[in-house]
Amino acid sequence: MIISTEDLRRDYLVGTRLRRRRVTAVSGVTLDVEPGEAVGFLGPNGAGKSTTIKMLTGVLVPTAGRATVCGLDPVRERRELARRIGVVFGQRSQLWWDLPLADSFDLHAAIHRVPQARYRERLDECVEMLDMAGFLATPVRQLSLGQRMRGEVTAALLHSPRLLVLDEPTIGLDLASKERLRSFLAAVNARGEVTLLLTTHDLPDVERLCRRVVVIDQGRVLVDDDLGALRRRFAGNRTLVVELAEPAPPLLGLDGVVDVAVEAQGMRQRLEFSPAATTAAELIAAVGRRCELRDVAVDEPSIEDLVRTLYARGPVSSGKPHSGPLRP
């Protein structure tokens, strides 16, 4: 396992010396992450995400429970763990502000004692894939936010970590910069070189990068499962969009359809249907028997809607991944 936790807990004492109370930030988090996975670790502000990450990286000592990361105890073996993980915080920098970007990379390679040949190979790959050649000689303080975040991810990967922890990596970036960074991270993860643990409020990051989602709130895991499975169980109705060869009246009376919206004078129709009652393929076939089709598309429920549904339902699993079916 790259990450393994059992009943991980972290308490804080808050208040004055005369009147203190105990606040639980993380309560009983059990989590296993296999090598090569890409896991979205989601939750609202104050849910316990950052506290969990700090315990996984050895910054905080757990109040109770256990954790191993890359086979190491994060607290007792923190120095060795630093050689096996990379961390990117969207609102903090690990680059030297007044040095050219290339000098920051050289320093990171020296700190981690990366062999020169391996360093040059990894750096050249990152520079090409992230299109950084034009600003390697630019001081970090003069970089745009998108350029700096590309540099942050590169710095975190130079020593070939087994685990890359990403905390809001695309915060504040424009759409083009976000997509460039997502494509790079997806490619690195697809090769099986690094496991990704991603926390973000930019949910398209999760849809683009992660196959598995862990949702946490009030220090407890609400759900842990494959993203596709969560959509099927909790996301409600789907919408089939059909483009017709000729205008047609509303396609009413089809099995499983709960609502029909007509657009473009009947040339386009949106059929909201229940996945429990019919499938997209069955519905397409039924529409085809009535009208000539030019194009079809299925609008999946957004991950934002899915997460809101999960928060409303409360805990639905034990926090142990893939331990059995979820209770809808």
PDB file of N, CA and C in Angstrom, residues 51-108:
ATOM      1  N   THR A  51      -5.796  18.471   7.800  1.00  0.00           N
ATOM      2  CA  THR A  51      -5.276  17.804   8.991  1.00  0.00           C
ATOM      3  C   THR A  51      -4.861  16.376   8.663  1.00  0.00           C
ATOM      4  N   THR A  52      -5.674  15.686   7.869  1.00  0.00           N
ATOM      5  CA  THR A  52      -5.319  14.321   7.462  1.00  0.00           C
ATOM      6  C   THR A  52      -4.030  14.309   6.659  1.00  0.00           C
ATOM      7  N   ILE A  53      -3.907  15.230   5.717  1.00  0.00           N
ATOM      8  CA  ILE A  53      -2.694  15.295   4.896  1.00  0.00           C
ATOM      9  C   ILE A  53      -1.474  15.592   5.757  1.00  0.00           C
ATOM     10  N   LYS A  54      -1.619  16.482   6.726  1.00  0.00           N
ATOM     11  CA  LYS A  54      -0.487  16.795   7.595  1.00  0.00           C
ATOM     12  C   LYS A  54      -0.060  15.577   8.414  1.00  0.00           C
ATOM     13  N   MET A  55      -1.003  14.740   8.806  1.00  0.00           N
ATOM     14  CA  MET A  55      -0.625  13.510   9.505  1.00  0.00           C
ATOM     15  C   MET A  55       0.032  12.523   8.550  1.00  0.00           C
ATOM     16  N   LEU A  56      -0.441  12.453   7.316  1.00  0.00           N
ATOM     17  CA  LEU A  56       0.140  11.534   6.343  1.00  0.00           C
ATOM     18  C   LEU A  56       1.559  11.937   5.958  1.00  0.00           C
ATOM     19  N   THR A  57       1.870  13.215   6.012  1.00  0.00           N
ATOM     20  CA  THR A  57       3.201  13.691   5.636  1.00  0.00           C
ATOM     21  C   THR A  57       4.114  13.895   6.833  1.00  0.00           C
ATOM     22  N   GLY A  58       3.643  13.563   8.051  1.00  0.00           N
ATOM     23  CA  GLY A  58       4.487  13.635   9.227  1.00  0.00           C
ATOM     24  C   GLY A  58       4.558  14.993   9.881  1.00  0.00           C
ATOM     25  N   VAL A  59       3.769  15.946   9.407  1.00  0.00           N
ATOM     26  CA  VAL A  59       3.779  17.288  10.005  1.00  0.00           C
ATOM     27  C   VAL A  59       3.067  17.281  11.348  1.00  0.00           C
ATOM     28  N   LEU A  60       1.986  16.502  11.464  1.00  0.00           N
ATOM     29  CA  LEU A  60       1.230  16.383  12.712  1.00  0.00           C
ATOM     30  C   LEU A  60       1.297  14.951  13.224  1.00  0.00           C
ATOM     31  N   VAL A  61       1.310  14.830  14.547  1.00  0.00           N
ATOM     32  CA  VAL A  61       1.292  13.523  15.194  1.00  0.00           C
ATOM     33  C   VAL A  61      -0.164  13.144  15.474  1.00  0.00           C
ATOM     34  N   PRO A  62      -0.616  11.974  15.050  1.00  0.00           N
ATOM     35  CA  PRO A  62      -1.996  11.569  15.334  1.00  0.00           C
ATOM     36  C   PRO A  62      -2.251  11.438  16.831  1.00  0.00           C
ATOM     37  N   THR A  63      -3.451  11.801  17.253  1.00  0.00           N
ATOM     38  CA  THR A  63      -3.854  11.577  18.642  1.00  0.00           C
ATOM     39  C   THR A  63      -4.082  10.085  18.895  1.00  0.00           C
ATOM     40  N   ALA A  64      -4.612   9.400  17.897  1.00  0.00           N
ATOM     41  CA  ALA A  64      -4.853   7.956  18.003  1.00  0.00           C
ATOM     42  C   ALA A  64      -4.876   7.369  16.601  1.00  0.00           C
ATOM     43  N   GLY A  65      -4.847   6.043  16.541  1.00  0.00           N
ATOM     44  CA  GLY A  65      -4.849   5.356  15.261  1.00  0.00           C
ATOM     45  C   GLY A  65      -3.445   5.194  14.717  1.00  0.00           C
ATOM     46  N   ARG A  66      -3.363   4.672  13.508  1.00  0.00           N
ATOM     47  CA  ARG A  66      -2.052   4.444  12.889  1.00  0.00           C
ATOM     48  C   ARG A  66      -2.089   4.860  11.428  1.00  0.00           C
ATOM     49  N   ALA A  67      -0.894   5.139  10.875  1.00  0.00           N
ATOM     50  CA  ALA A  67      -0.777   5.483   9.470  1.00  0.00           C
ATOM     51  C   ALA A  67       0.586   5.034   8.965  1.00  0.00           C
ATOM     52  N   THR A  68       0.614   4.501   7.764  1.00  0.00           N
ATOM     53  CA  THR A  68       1.872   4.254   7.060  1.00  0.00           C
ATOM     54  C   THR A  68       1.737   4.849   5.664  1.00  0.00           C
ATOM     55  N   VAL A  69       2.815   5.463   5.192  1.00  0.00           N
ATOM     56  CA  VAL A  69       2.852   6.055   3.863  1.00  0.00           C
ATOM     57  C   VAL A  69       4.125   5.571   3.187  1.00  0.00           C
ATOM     58  N   CYS A  70       3.979   4.969   2.026  1.00  0.00           N
ATOM     59  CA  CYS A  70       5.119   4.370   1.318  1.00  0.00           C
ATOM     60  C   CYS A  70       5.861   3.382   2.214  1.00  0.00           C
ATOM     61  N   GLY A  71       5.122   2.690   3.062  1.00  0.00           N
ATOM     62  CA  GLY A  71       5.705   1.702   3.952  1.00  0.00           C
ATOM     63  C   GLY A  71       6.409   2.264   5.163  1.00  0.00           C
ATOM     64  N   LEU A  72       6.284   3.571   5.419  1.00  0.00           N
ATOM     65  CA  LEU A  72       6.996   4.223   6.511  1.00  0.00           C
ATOM     66  C   LEU A  72       6.024   4.857   7.503  1.00  0.00           C
ATOM     67  N   ASP A  73       6.494   4.985   8.741  1.00  0.00           N
ATOM     68  CA  ASP A  73       5.753   5.745   9.740  1.00  0.00           C
ATOM     69  C   ASP A  73       6.007   7.228   9.475  1.00  0.00           C
ATOM     70  N   PRO A  74       4.972   8.014   9.167  1.00  0.00           N
ATOM     71  CA  PRO A  74       5.200   9.408   8.762  1.00  0.00           C
ATOM     72  C   PRO A  74       5.893  10.269   9.814  1.00  0.00           C
ATOM     73  N   VAL A  75       5.713   9.952  11.097  1.00  0.00           N
ATOM     74  CA  VAL A  75       6.323  10.762  12.143  1.00  0.00           C
ATOM     75  C   VAL A  75       7.737  10.292  12.437  1.00  0.00           C
ATOM     76  N   ARG A  76       7.898   9.010  12.731  1.00  0.00           N
ATOM     77  CA  ARG A  76       9.212   8.501  13.116  1.00  0.00           C
ATOM     78  C   ARG A  76      10.201   8.473  11.953  1.00  0.00           C
ATOM     79  N   GLU A  77       9.698   8.319  10.733  1.00  0.00           N
ATOM     80  CA  GLU A  77      10.577   8.213   9.570  1.00  0.00           C
ATOM     81  C   GLU A  77      10.312   9.343   8.577  1.00  0.00           C
ATOM     82  N   ARG A  78      10.105  10.530   9.116  1.00  0.00           N
ATOM     83  CA  ARG A  78       9.709  11.665   8.282  1.00  0.00           C
ATOM     84  C   ARG A  78      10.773  12.023   7.250  1.00  0.00           C
ATOM     85  N   ARG A  79      12.046  11.977   7.629  1.00  0.00           N
ATOM     86  CA  ARG A  79      13.101  12.359   6.692  1.00  0.00           C
ATOM     87  C   ARG A  79      13.161  11.400   5.506  1.00  0.00           C
ATOM     88  N   GLU A  80      13.085  10.108   5.774  1.00  0.00           N
ATOM     89  CA  GLU A  80      13.088   9.138   4.682  1.00  0.00           C
ATOM     90  C   GLU A  80      11.826   9.268   3.841  1.00  0.00           C
ATOM     91  N   LEU A  81      10.677   9.560   4.499  1.00  0.00           N
ATOM     92  CA  LEU A  81       9.430   9.722   3.764  1.00  0.00           C
ATOM     93  C   LEU A  81       9.528  10.877   2.777  1.00  0.00           C
ATOM     94  N   ALA A  82      10.226  11.950   3.156  1.00  0.00           N
ATOM     95  CA  ALA A  82      10.356  13.112   2.269  1.00  0.00           C
ATOM     96  C   ALA A  82      11.023  12.749   0.951  1.00  0.00           C
ATOM     97  N   ARG A  83      11.825  11.679   0.948  1.00  0.00           N
ATOM     98  CA  ARG A  83      12.463  11.240  -0.293  1.00  0.00           C
ATOM     99  C   ARG A  83      11.492  10.486  -1.201  1.00  0.00           C
ATOM    100  N   ARG A  84      10.380  10.036  -0.648  1.00  0.00           N
ATOM    101  CA  ARG A  84       9.468   9.177  -1.402  1.00  0.00           C
ATOM    102  C   ARG A  84       8.166   9.862  -1.784  1.00  0.00           C
ATOM    103  N   ILE A  85       7.959  11.084  -1.317  1.00  0.00           N
ATOM    104  CA  ILE A  85       6.719  11.792  -1.637  1.00  0.00           C
ATOM    105  C   ILE A  85       7.039  13.170  -2.197  1.00  0.00           C
ATOM    106  N   GLY A  86       6.096  13.705  -2.949  1.00  0.00           N
ATOM    107  CA  GLY A  86       6.142  15.086  -3.401  1.00  0.00           C
ATOM    108  C   GLY A  86       4.860  15.769  -2.980  1.00  0.00           C
ATOM    109  N   VAL A  87       4.936  17.046  -2.655  1.00  0.00           N
ATOM    110  CA  VAL A  87       3.771  17.781  -2.170  1.00  0.00           C
ATOM    111  C   VAL A  87       3.683  19.113  -2.898  1.00  0.00           C
ATOM    112  N   VAL A  88       2.483  19.448  -3.372  1.00  0.00           N
ATOM    113  CA  VAL A  88       2.238  20.730  -4.018  1.00  0.00           C
ATOM    114  C   VAL A  88       1.050  21.387  -3.335  1.00  0.00           C
ATOM    115  N   PHE A  89       1.280  22.554  -2.742  1.00  0.00           N
ATOM    116  CA  PHE A  89       0.216  23.339  -2.132  1.00  0.00           C
ATOM    117  C   PHE A  89      -0.028  24.561  -3.008  1.00  0.00           C
ATOM    118  N   GLY A  90      -1.272  24.714  -3.489  1.00  0.00           N
ATOM    119  CA  GLY A  90      -1.578  25.795  -4.412  1.00  0.00           C
ATOM    120  C   GLY A  90      -1.322  27.179  -3.869  1.00  0.00           C
ATOM    121  N   GLN A  91      -1.372  27.356  -2.548  1.00  0.00           N
ATOM    122  CA  GLN A  91      -1.198  28.680  -1.963  1.00  0.00           C
ATOM    123  C   GLN A  91       0.138  28.827  -1.237  1.00  0.00           C
ATOM    124  N   ARG A  92       1.039  27.857  -1.386  1.00  0.00           N
ATOM    125  CA  ARG A  92       2.380  27.957  -0.820  1.00  0.00           C
ATOM    126  C   ARG A  92       3.379  27.570  -1.895  1.00  0.00           C
ATOM    127  N   SER A  93       4.607  28.076  -1.749  1.00  0.00           N
ATOM    128  CA  SER A  93       5.612  27.813  -2.777  1.00  0.00           C
ATOM    129  C   SER A  93       6.816  27.104  -2.177  1.00  0.00           C
ATOM    130  N   GLN A  94       7.381  26.181  -2.941  1.00  0.00           N
ATOM    131  CA  GLN A  94       8.628  25.536  -2.564  1.00  0.00           C
ATOM    132  C   GLN A  94       9.775  26.004  -3.468  1.00  0.00           C
ATOM    133  N   LEU A  95       9.508  27.043  -4.267  1.00  0.00           N
ATOM    134  CA  LEU A  95      10.517  27.604  -5.153  1.00  0.00           C
ATOM    135  C   LEU A  95      11.162  28.827  -4.497  1.00  0.00           C
ATOM    136  N   TRP A  96      12.408  29.124  -4.887  1.00  0.00           N
ATOM    137  CA  TRP A  96      13.110  30.285  -4.342  1.00  0.00           C
ATOM    138  C   TRP A  96      12.698  31.524  -5.128  1.00  0.00           C
ATOM    139  N   TRP A  97      12.112  32.473  -4.420  1.00  0.00           N
ATOM    140  CA  TRP A  97      11.390  33.591  -5.015  1.00  0.00           C
ATOM    141  C   TRP A  97      12.263  34.438  -5.943  1.00  0.00           C
ATOM    142  N   ASP A  98      13.505  34.691  -5.550  1.00  0.00           N
ATOM    143  CA  ASP A  98      14.360  35.613  -6.302  1.00  0.00           C
ATOM    144  C   ASP A  98      15.307  34.919  -7.275  1.00  0.00           C
ATOM    145  N   LEU A  99      15.274  33.598  -7.312  1.00  0.00           N
ATOM    146  CA  LEU A  99      16.159  32.865  -8.216  1.00  0.00           C
ATOM    147  C   LEU A  99      15.429  32.505  -9.513  1.00  0.00           C
ATOM    148  N   PRO A 100      16.182  32.378 -10.601  1.00  0.00           N
ATOM    149  CA  PRO A 100      15.560  31.835 -11.813  1.00  0.00           C
ATOM    150  C   PRO A 100      14.975  30.455 -11.537  1.00  0.00           C
ATOM    151  N   LEU A 101      13.933  30.129 -12.268  1.00  0.00           N
ATOM    152  CA  LEU A 101      13.244  28.862 -12.048  1.00  0.00           C
ATOM    153  C   LEU A 101      14.199  27.677 -12.172  1.00  0.00           C
ATOM    154  N   ALA A 102      15.095  27.713 -13.145  1.00  0.00           N
ATOM    155  CA  ALA A 102      16.032  26.607 -13.340  1.00  0.00           C
ATOM    156  C   ALA A 102      16.917  26.402 -12.122  1.00  0.00           C
ATOM    157  N   ASP A 103      17.298  27.488 -11.446  1.00  0.00           N
ATOM    158  CA  ASP A 103      18.136  27.357 -10.242  1.00  0.00           C
ATOM    159  C   ASP A 103      17.368  26.675  -9.116  1.00  0.00           C
ATOM    160  N   SER A 104      16.078  26.951  -8.998  1.00  0.00           N
ATOM    161  CA  SER A 104      15.258  26.261  -7.996  1.00  0.00           C
ATOM    162  C   SER A 104      15.249  24.764  -8.259  1.00  0.00           C
ATOM    163  N   PHE A 105      15.133  24.371  -9.517  1.00  0.00           N
ATOM    164  CA  PHE A 105      15.152  22.956  -9.854  1.00  0.00           C
ATOM    165  C   PHE A 105      16.499  22.321  -9.487  1.00  0.00           C
ATOM    166  N   ASP A 106      17.589  23.030  -9.777  1.00  0.00           N
ATOM    167  CA  ASP A 106      18.918  22.514  -9.428  1.00  0.00           C
ATOM    168  C   ASP A 106      19.042  22.300  -7.923  1.00  0.00           C
ATOM    169  N   LEU A 107      18.523  23.241  -7.149  1.00  0.00           N
ATOM    170  CA  LEU A 107      18.608  23.130  -5.695  1.00  0.00           C
ATOM    171  C   LEU A 107      17.782  21.953  -5.180  1.00  0.00           C
ATOM    172  N   HIS A 108      16.589  21.777  -5.732  1.00  0.00           N
ATOM    173  CA  HIS A 108      15.760  20.647  -5.312  1.00  0.00           C
ATOM    174  C   HIS A 108      16.447  19.322  -5.629  1.00  0.00           C
TER     175      HIS A 108
END
